[in-house]
GROMACS .gro file of C-alpha atoms in nm:
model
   66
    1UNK     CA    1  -9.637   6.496  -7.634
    2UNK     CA    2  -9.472   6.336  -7.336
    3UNK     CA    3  -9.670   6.232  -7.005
    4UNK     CA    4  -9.531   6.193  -6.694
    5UNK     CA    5  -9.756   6.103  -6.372
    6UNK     CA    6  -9.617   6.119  -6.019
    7UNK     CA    7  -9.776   5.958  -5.717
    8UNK     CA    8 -10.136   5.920  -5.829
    9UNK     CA    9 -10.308   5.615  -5.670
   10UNK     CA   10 -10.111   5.325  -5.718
   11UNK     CA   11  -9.895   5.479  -5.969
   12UNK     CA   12  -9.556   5.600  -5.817
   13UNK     CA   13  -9.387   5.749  -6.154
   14UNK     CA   14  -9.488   5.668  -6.494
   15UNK     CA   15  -9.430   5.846  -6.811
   16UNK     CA   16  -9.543   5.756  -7.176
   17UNK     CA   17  -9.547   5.979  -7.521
   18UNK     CA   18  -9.932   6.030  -7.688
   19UNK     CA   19  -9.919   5.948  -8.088
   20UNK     CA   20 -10.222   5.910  -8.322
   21UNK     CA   21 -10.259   5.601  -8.096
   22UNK     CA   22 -10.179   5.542  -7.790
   23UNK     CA   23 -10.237   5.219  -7.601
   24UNK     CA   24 -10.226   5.175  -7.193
   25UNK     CA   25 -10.199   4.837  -7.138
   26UNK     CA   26 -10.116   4.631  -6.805
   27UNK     CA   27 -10.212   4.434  -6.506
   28UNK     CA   28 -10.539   4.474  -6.297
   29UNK     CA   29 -10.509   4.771  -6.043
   30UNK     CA   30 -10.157   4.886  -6.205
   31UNK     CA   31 -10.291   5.283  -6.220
   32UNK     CA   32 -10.425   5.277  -6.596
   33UNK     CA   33 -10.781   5.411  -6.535
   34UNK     CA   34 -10.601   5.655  -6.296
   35UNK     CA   35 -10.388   5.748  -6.602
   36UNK     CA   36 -10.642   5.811  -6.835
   37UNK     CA   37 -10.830   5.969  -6.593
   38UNK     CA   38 -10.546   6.264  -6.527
   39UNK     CA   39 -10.481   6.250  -6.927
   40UNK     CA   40 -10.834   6.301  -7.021
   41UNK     CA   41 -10.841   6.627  -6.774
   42UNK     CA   42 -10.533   6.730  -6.827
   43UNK     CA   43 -10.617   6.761  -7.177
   44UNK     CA   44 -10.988   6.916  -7.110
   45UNK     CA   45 -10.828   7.189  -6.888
   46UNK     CA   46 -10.568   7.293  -7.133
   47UNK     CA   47 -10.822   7.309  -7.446
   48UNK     CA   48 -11.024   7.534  -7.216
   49UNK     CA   49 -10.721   7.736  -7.090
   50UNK     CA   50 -10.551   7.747  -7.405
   51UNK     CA   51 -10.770   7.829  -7.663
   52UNK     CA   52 -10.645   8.065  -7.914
   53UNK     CA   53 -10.849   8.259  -8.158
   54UNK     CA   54 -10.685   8.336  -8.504
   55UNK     CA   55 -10.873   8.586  -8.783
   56UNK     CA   56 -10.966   8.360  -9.060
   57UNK     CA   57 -10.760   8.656  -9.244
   58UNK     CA   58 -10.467   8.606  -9.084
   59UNK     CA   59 -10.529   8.195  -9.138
   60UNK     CA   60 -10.541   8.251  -9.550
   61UNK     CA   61 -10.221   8.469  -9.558
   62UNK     CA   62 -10.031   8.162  -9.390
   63UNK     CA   63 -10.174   7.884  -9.576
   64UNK     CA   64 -10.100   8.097  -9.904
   65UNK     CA   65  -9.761   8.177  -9.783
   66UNK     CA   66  -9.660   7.850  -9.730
   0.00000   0.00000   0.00000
C-alpha cells in the first residue's frame, strides 16, 4: 500500500509504500511521529469503516475452490 502525506506539520509532501516492515527513519523534528501518527489513524478508521463480514460458508467454498 502506498502513503502519501501532504502538508501535515513540518511535512510538506512525503510518500512511502507499507511492507511486512516498514521503517521511518530521519532527522529530529523531520515529521516522522506526525507520520505515524496519520498512518496509525488512517488505518484505525478504515478497519472500522471497512469491515466486511463474509459467511464462514461462503469462506469454505473459496478455500476449497482454490
Amino acid at each position: 500500500m502506498r502513503i502519501k502525506l501532504k502538508n501535515l506539520s513540518s511535512i510538506k509532501q512525503a510518500e512511502f509504500e507499507l511492507g511486512e516492515l516498514t521503517i521511518i527513519c530521519g532527522e529530529n523534528n523531520t515529521g516522522k511521529t506526525y507520520a505515524t501518527y496519520a498512518l496509525f489513524d488512517f488505518l484505525y478508521v478504515w478497519e472500522k469503516i471497512l469491515t466486511v463480514s463474509i459467511e464462514d460458508a461462503i469462506i469454505e467454498t473459496l478455500l476449497d475452490n482454490s
